[in-house]
CSV table of N, CA and C in Angstrom, one decimal:
chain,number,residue,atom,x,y,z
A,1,UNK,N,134.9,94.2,72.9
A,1,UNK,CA,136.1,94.6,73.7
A,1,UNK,C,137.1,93.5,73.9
A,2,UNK,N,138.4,93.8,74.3
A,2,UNK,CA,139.3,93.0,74.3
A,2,UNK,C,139.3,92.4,76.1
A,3,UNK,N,139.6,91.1,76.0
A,3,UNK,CA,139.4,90.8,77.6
A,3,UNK,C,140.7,90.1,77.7
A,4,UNK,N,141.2,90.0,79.0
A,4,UNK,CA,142.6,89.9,79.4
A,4,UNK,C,142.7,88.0,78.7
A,5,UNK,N,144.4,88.2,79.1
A,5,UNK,CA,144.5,87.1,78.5
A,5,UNK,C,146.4,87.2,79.3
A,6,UNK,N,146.3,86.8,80.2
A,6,UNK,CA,147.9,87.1,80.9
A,6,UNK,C,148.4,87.9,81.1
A,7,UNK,N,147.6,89.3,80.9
A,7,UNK,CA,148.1,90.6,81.1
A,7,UNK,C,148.8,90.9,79.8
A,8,UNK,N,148.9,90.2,78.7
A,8,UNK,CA,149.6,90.5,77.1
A,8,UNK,C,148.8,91.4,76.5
A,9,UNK,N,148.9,92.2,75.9
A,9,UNK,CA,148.3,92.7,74.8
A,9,UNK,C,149.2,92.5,73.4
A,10,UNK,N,148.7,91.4,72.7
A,10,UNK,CA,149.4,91.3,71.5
A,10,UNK,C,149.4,92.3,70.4
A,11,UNK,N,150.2,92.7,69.7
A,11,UNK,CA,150.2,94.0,68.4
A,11,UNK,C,151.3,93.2,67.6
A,12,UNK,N,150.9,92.9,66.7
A,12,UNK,CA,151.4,93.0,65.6
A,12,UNK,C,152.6,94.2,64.8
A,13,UNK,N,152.8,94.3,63.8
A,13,UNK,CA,153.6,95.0,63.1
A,13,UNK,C,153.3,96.7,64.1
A,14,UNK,N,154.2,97.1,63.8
A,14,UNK,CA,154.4,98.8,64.4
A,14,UNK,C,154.5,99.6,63.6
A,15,UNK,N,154.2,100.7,62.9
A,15,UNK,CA,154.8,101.4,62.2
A,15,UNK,C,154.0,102.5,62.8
A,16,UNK,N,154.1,104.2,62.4
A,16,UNK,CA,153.6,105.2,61.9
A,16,UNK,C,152.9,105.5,60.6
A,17,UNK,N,151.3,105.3,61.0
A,17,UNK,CA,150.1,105.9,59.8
A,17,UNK,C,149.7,106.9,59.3
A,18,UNK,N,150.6,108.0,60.8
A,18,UNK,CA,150.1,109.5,59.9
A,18,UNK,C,151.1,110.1,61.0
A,19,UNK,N,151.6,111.2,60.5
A,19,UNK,CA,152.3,112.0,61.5
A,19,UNK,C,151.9,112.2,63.1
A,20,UNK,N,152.9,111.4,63.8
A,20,UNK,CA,153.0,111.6,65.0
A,20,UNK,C,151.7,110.6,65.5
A,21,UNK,N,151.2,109.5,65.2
A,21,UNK,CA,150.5,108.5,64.9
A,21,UNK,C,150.6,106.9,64.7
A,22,UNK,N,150.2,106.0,65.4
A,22,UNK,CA,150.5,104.7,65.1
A,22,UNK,C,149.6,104.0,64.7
A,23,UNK,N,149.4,102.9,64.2
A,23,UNK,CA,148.6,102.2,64.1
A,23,UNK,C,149.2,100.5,65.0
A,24,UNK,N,148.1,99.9,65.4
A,24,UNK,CA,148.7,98.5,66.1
A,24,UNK,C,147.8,97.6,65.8
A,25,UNK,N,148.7,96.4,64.8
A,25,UNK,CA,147.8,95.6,64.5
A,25,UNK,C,147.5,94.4,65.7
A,26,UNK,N,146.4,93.8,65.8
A,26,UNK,CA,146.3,92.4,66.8
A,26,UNK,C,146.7,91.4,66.3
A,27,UNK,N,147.6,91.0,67.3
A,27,UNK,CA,148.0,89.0,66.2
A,27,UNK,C,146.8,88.2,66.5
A,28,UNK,N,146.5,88.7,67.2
A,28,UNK,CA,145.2,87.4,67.7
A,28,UNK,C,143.9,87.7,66.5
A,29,UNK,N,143.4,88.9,66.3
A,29,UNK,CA,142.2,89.0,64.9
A,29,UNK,C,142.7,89.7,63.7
A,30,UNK,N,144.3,90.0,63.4
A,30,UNK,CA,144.9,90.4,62.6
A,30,UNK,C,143.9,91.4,61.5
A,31,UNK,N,143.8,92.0,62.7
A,31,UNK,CA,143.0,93.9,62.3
A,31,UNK,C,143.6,94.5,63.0
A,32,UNK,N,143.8,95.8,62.8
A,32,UNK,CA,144.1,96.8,63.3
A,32,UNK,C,143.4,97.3,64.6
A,33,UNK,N,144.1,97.9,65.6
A,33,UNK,CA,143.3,98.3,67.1
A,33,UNK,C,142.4,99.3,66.4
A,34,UNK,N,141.1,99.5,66.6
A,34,UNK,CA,140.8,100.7,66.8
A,34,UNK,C,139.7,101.0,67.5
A,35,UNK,N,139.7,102.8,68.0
A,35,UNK,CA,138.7,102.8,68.9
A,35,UNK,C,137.5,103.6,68.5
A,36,UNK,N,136.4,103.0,69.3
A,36,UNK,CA,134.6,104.2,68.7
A,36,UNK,C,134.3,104.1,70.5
A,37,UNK,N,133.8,105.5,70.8
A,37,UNK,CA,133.6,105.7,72.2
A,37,UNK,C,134.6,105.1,73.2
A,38,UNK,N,134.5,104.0,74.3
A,38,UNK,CA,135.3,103.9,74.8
A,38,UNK,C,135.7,102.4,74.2
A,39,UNK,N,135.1,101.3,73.4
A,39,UNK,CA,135.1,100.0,73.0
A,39,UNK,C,136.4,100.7,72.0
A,40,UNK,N,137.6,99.2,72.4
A,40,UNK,CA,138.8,99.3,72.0
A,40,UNK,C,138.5,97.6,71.5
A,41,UNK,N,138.5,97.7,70.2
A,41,UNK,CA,138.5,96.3,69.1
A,41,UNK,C,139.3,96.7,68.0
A,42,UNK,N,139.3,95.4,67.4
A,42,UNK,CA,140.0,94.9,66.3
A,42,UNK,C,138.9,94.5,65.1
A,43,UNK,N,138.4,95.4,64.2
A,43,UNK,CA,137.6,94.7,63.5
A,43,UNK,C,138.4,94.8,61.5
A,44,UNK,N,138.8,95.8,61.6
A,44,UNK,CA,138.9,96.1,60.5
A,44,UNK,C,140.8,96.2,59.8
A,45,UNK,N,141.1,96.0,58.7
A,45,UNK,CA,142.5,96.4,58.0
A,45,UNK,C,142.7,98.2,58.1
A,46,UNK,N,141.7,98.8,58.4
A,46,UNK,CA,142.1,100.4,58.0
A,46,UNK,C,142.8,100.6,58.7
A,47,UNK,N,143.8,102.1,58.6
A,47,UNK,CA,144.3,103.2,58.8
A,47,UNK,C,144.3,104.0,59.3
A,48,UNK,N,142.4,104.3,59.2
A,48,UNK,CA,142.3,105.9,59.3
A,48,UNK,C,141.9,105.9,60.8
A,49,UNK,N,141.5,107.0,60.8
A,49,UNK,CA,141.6,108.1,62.6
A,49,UNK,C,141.2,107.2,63.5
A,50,UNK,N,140.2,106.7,63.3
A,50,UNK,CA,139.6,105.4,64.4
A,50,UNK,C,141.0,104.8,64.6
A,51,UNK,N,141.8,104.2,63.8
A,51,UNK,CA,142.7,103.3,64.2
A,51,UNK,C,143.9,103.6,64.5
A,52,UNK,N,144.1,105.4,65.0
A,52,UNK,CA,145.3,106.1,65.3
A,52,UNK,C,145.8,106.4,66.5
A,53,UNK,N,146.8,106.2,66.9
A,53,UNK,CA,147.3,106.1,68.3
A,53,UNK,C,148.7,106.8,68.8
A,54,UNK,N,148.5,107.7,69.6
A,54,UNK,CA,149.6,108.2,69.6
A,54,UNK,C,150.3,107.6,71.0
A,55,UNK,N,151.6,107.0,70.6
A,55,UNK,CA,151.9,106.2,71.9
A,55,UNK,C,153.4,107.3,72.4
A,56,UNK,N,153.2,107.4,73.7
A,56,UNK,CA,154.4,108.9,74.4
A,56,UNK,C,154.7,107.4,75.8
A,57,UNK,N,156.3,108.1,75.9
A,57,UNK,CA,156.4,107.5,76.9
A,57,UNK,C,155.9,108.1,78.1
A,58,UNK,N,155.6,106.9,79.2
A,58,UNK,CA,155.0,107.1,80.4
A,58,UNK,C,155.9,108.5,81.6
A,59,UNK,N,157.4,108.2,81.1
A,59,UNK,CA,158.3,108.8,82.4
A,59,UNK,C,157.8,110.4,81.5
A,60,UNK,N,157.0,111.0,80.5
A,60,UNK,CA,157.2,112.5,79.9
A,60,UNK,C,158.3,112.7,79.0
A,61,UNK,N,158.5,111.4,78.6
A,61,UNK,CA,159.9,111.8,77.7
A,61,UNK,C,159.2,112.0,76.0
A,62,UNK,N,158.0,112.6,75.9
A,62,UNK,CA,157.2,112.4,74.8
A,62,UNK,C,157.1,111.5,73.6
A,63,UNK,N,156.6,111.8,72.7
A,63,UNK,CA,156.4,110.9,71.5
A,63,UNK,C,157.8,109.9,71.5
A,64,UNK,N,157.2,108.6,71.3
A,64,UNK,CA,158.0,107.5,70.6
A,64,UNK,C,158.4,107.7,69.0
A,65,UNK,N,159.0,107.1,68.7
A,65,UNK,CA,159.7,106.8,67.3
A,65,UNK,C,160.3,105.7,67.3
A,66,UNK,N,160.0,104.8,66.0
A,66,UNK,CA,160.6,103.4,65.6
A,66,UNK,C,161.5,103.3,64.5
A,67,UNK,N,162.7,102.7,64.1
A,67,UNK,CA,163.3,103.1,62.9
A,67,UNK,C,163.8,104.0,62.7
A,68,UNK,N,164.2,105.3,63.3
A,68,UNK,CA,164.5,106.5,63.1
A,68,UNK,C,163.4,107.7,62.3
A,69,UNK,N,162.2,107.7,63.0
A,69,UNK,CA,161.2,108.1,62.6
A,69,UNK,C,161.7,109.7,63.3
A,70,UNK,N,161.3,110.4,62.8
A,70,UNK,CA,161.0,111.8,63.0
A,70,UNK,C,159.7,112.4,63.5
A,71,UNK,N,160.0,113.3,64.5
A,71,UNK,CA,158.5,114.2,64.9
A,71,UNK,C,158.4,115.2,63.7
A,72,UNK,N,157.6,116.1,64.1
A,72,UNK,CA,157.1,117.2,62.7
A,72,UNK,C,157.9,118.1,62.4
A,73,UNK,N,158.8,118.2,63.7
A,73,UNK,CA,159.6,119.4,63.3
A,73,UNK,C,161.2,119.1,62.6
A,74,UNK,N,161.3,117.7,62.4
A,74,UNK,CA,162.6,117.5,61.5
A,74,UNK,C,163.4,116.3,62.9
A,75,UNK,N,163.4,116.9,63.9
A,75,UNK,CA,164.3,116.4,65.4
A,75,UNK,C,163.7,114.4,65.0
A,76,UNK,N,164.5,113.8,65.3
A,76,UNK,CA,164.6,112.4,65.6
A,76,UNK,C,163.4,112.4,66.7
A,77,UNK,N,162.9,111.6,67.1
A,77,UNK,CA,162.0,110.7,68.2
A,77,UNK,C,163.2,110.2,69.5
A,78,UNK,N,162.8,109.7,70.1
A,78,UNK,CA,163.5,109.0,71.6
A,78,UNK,C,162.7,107.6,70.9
A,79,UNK,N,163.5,107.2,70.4
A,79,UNK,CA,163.6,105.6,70.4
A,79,UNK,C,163.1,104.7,71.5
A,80,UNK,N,162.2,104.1,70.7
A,80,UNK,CA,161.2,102.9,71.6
A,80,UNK,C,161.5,101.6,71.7
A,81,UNK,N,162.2,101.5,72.8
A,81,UNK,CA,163.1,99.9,73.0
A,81,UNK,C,162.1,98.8,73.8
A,82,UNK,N,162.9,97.8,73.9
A,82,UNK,CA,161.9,96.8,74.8
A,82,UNK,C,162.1,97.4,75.9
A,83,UNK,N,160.7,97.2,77.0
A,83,UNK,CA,161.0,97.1,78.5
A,83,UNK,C,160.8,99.0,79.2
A,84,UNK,N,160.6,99.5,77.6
A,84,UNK,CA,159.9,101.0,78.0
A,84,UNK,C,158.4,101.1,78.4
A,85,UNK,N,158.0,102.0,79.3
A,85,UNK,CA,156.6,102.1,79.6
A,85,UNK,C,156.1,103.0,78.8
A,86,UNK,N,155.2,102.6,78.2
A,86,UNK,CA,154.5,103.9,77.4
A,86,UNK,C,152.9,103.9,77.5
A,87,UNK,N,152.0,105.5,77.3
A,87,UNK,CA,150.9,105.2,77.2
A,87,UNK,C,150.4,105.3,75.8
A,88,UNK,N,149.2,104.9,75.4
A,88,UNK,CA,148.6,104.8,74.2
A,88,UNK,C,147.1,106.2,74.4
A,89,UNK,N,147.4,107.0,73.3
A,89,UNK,CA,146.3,108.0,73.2
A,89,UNK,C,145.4,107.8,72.3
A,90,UNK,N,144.5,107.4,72.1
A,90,UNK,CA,143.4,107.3,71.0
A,90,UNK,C,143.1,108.9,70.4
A,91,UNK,N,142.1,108.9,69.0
A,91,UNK,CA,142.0,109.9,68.6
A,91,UNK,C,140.8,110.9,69.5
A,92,UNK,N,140.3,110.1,70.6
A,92,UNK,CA,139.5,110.7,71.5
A,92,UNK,C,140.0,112.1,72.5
A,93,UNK,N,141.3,111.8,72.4
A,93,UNK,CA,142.2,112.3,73.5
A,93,UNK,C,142.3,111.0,74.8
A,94,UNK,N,141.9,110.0,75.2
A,94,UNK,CA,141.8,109.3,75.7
A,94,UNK,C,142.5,108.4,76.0
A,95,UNK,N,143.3,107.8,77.4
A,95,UNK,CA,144.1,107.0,77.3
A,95,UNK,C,143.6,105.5,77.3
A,96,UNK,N,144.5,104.3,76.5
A,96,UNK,CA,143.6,103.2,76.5
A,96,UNK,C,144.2,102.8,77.6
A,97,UNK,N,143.5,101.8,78.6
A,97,UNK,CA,143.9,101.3,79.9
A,97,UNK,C,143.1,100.2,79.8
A,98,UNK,N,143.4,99.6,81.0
A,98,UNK,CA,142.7,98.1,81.6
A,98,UNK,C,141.6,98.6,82.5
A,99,UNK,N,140.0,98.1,82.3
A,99,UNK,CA,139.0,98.4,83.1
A,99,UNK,C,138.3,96.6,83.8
A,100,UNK,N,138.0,96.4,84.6
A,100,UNK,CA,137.5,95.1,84.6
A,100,UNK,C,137.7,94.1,83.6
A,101,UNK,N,139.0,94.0,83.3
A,101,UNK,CA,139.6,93.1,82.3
A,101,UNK,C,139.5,92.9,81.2
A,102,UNK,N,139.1,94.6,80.8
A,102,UNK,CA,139.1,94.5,79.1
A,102,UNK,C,139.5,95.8,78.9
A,103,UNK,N,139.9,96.0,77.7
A,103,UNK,CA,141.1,97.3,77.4
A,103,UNK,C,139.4,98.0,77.1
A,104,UNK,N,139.8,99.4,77.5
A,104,UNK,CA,139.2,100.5,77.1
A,104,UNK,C,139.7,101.6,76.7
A,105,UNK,N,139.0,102.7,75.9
A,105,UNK,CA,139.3,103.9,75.9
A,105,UNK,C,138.5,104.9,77.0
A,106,UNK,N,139.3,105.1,78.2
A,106,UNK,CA,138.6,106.0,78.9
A,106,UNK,C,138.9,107.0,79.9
A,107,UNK,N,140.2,107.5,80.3
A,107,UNK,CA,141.4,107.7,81.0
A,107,UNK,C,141.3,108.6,80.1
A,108,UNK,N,141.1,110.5,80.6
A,108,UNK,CA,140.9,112.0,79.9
A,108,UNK,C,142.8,111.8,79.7
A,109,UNK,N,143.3,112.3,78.4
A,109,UNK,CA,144.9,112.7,78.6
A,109,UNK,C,145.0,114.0,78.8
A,110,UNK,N,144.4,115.1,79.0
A,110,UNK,CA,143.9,116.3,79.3
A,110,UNK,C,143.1,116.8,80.2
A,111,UNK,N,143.4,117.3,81.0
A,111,UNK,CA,142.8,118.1,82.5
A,111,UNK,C,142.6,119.8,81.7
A,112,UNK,N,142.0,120.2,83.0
A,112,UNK,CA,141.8,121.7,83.1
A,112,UNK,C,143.0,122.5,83.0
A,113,UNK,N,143.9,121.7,83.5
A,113,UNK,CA,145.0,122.6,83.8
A,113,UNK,C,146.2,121.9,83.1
A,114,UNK,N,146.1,121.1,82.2
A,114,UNK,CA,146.9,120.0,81.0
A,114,UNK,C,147.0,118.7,81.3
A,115,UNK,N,148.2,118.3,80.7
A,115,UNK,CA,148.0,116.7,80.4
A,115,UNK,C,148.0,116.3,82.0
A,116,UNK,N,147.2,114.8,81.9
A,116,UNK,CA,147.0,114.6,83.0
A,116,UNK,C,147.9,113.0,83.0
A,117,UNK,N,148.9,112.6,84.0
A,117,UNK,CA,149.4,111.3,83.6
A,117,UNK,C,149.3,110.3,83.7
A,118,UNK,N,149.4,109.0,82.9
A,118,UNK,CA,148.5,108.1,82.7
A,118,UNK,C,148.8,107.1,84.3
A,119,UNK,N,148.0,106.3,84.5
A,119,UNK,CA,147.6,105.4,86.1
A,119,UNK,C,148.6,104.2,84.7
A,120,UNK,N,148.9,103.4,86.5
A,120,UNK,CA,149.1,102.6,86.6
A,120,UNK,C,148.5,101.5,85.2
A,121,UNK,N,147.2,101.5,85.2
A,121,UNK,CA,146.0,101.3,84.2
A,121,UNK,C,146.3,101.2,83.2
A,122,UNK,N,147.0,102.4,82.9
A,122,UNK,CA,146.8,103.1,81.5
A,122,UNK,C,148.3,103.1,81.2
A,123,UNK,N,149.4,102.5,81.4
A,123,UNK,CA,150.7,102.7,81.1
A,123,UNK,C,150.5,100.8,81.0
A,124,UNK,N,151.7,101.0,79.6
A,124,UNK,CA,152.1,99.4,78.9
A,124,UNK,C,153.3,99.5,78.7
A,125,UNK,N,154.2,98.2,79.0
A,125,UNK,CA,155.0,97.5,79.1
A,125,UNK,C,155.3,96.8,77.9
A,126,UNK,N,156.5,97.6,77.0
A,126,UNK,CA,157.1,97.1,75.6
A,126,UNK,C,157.7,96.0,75.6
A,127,UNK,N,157.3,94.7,75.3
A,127,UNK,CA,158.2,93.6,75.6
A,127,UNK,C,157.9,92.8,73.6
A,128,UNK,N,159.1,91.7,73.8
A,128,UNK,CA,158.9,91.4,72.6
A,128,UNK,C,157.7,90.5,72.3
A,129,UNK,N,157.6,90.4,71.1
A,129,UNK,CA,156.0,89.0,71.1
A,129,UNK,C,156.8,87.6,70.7
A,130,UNK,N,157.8,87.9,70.2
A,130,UNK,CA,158.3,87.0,69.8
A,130,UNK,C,159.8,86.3,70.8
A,131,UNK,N,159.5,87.0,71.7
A,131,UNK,CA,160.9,86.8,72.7
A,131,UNK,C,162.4,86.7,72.3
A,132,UNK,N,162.5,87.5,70.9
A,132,UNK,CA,164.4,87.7,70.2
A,132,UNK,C,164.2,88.9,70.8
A,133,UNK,N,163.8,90.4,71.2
A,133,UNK,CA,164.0,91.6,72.1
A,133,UNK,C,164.8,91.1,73.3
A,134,UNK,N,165.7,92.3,73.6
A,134,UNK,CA,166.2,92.1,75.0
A,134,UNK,C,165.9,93.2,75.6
A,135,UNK,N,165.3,93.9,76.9
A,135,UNK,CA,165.0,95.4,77.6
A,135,UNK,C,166.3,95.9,77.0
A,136,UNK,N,166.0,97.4,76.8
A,136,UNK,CA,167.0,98.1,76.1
A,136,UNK,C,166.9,98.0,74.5
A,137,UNK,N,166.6,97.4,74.3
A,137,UNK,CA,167.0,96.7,72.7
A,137,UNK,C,166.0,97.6,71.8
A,138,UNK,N,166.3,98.5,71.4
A,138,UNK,CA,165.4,99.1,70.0
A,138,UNK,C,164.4,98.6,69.3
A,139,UNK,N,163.2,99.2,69.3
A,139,UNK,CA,162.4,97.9,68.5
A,139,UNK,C,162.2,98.8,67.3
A,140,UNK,N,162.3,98.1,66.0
A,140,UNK,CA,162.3,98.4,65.1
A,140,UNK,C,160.8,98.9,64.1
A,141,UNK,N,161.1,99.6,63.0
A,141,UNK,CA,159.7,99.5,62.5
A,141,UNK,C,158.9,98.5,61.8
A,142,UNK,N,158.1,98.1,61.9
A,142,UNK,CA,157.6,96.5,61.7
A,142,UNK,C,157.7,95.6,62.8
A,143,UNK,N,158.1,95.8,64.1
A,143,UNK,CA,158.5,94.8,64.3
A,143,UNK,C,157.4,94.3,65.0
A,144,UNK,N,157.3,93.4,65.7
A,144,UNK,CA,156.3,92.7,66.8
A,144,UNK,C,156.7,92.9,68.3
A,145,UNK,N,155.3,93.4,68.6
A,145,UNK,CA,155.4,94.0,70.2
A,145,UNK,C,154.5,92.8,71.0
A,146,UNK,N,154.7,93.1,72.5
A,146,UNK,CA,153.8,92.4,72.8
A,146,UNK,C,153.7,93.7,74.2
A,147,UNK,N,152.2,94.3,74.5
A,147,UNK,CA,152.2,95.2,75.4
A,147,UNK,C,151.6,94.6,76.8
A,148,UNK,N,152.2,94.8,77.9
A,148,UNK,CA,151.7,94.1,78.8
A,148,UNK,C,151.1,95.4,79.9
A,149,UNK,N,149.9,95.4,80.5
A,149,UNK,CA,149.7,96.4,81.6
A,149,UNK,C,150.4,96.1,82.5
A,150,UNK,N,150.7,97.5,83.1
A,150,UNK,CA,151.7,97.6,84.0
A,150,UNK,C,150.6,97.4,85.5
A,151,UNK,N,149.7,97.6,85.3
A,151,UNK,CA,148.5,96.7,86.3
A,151,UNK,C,148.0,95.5,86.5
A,152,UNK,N,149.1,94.8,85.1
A,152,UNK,CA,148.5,93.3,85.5
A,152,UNK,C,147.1,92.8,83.5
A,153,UNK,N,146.4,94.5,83.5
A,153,UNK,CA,145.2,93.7,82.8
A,153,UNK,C,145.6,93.5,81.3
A,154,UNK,N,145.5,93.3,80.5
A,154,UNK,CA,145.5,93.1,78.9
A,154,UNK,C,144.8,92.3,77.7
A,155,UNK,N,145.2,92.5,76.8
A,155,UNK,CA,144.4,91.8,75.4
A,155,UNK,C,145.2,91.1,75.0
A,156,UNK,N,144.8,90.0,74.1
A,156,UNK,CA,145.6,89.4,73.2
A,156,UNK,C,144.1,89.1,71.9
């Protein structure tokens, strides 16, 4: 598991791996995030489902889009700038959060009665990795993120 390191969570390159899907690579083990049970590591270069992530902003403004990415139905995305809050969904349904200072997968995104919204925990903080971003500023596809918990915990 990933254990804090200033509250940063570093990610590498951004894109979309599969419809309505992200992948996030680590700068620190330059693998791809991905998750098995609730352990959120970086072991491998893949793509597939383990390393899929659906990141929605935190305020319900739904799915992100980078580049002018599109959702399924044709409609543009709400553009993912620096300094937006967003949560991360694993292919578990699960949101990733900060647990005793190491990122997990463990936070249901779905209740009895629907989505349920992410804690404090479980919401990240779009900032640049490289500090050329300014809040507001569009982050591009490819670009370099750096995600900070909005609780304080994170990975690098």
């Amino acid at each position: 598991p990933h254990r804090g390191a200033g509250g940063a969570a570093g990610a590498g390159g951004v894109g979309f791996c599969a419809e309505g899907a992200l992948c996030l690579r680590s700068l620190a083990h330059g693998a791809h995030l991905e998750v098995e049970g609730e352990a959120v590591r970086a072991r491998w270069d893949d793509e597939g489902a383990w390393q899929q992530l659906v990141l929605r902003f935190a305020d319900g403004g739904g799915e992100a889009g980078v580049g002018g990415e599109e959702d399924g139905g044709g409609s543009a995305r709400r553009q993912l700038c620096y300094g937006d809050v967003v949560s991360l969904t694993a292919h578990t349904n699960h949101y990733l959060g900060v647990r005793g200072g190491e990122v997990v997968a463990s936070g249901r995104r779905q209740g009895e009665f629907g989505p349920l919204a992410p804690s404090a925990a479980e919401s990240w903080s779009v900032e640049p990795a490289d500090g050329r971003g300014q809040p507001g500023e569009r982050v591009v596809s490819g670009g370099r993120v750096a995600l900070r918990c909005v609780d304080g915990g994170g990975f690098r």
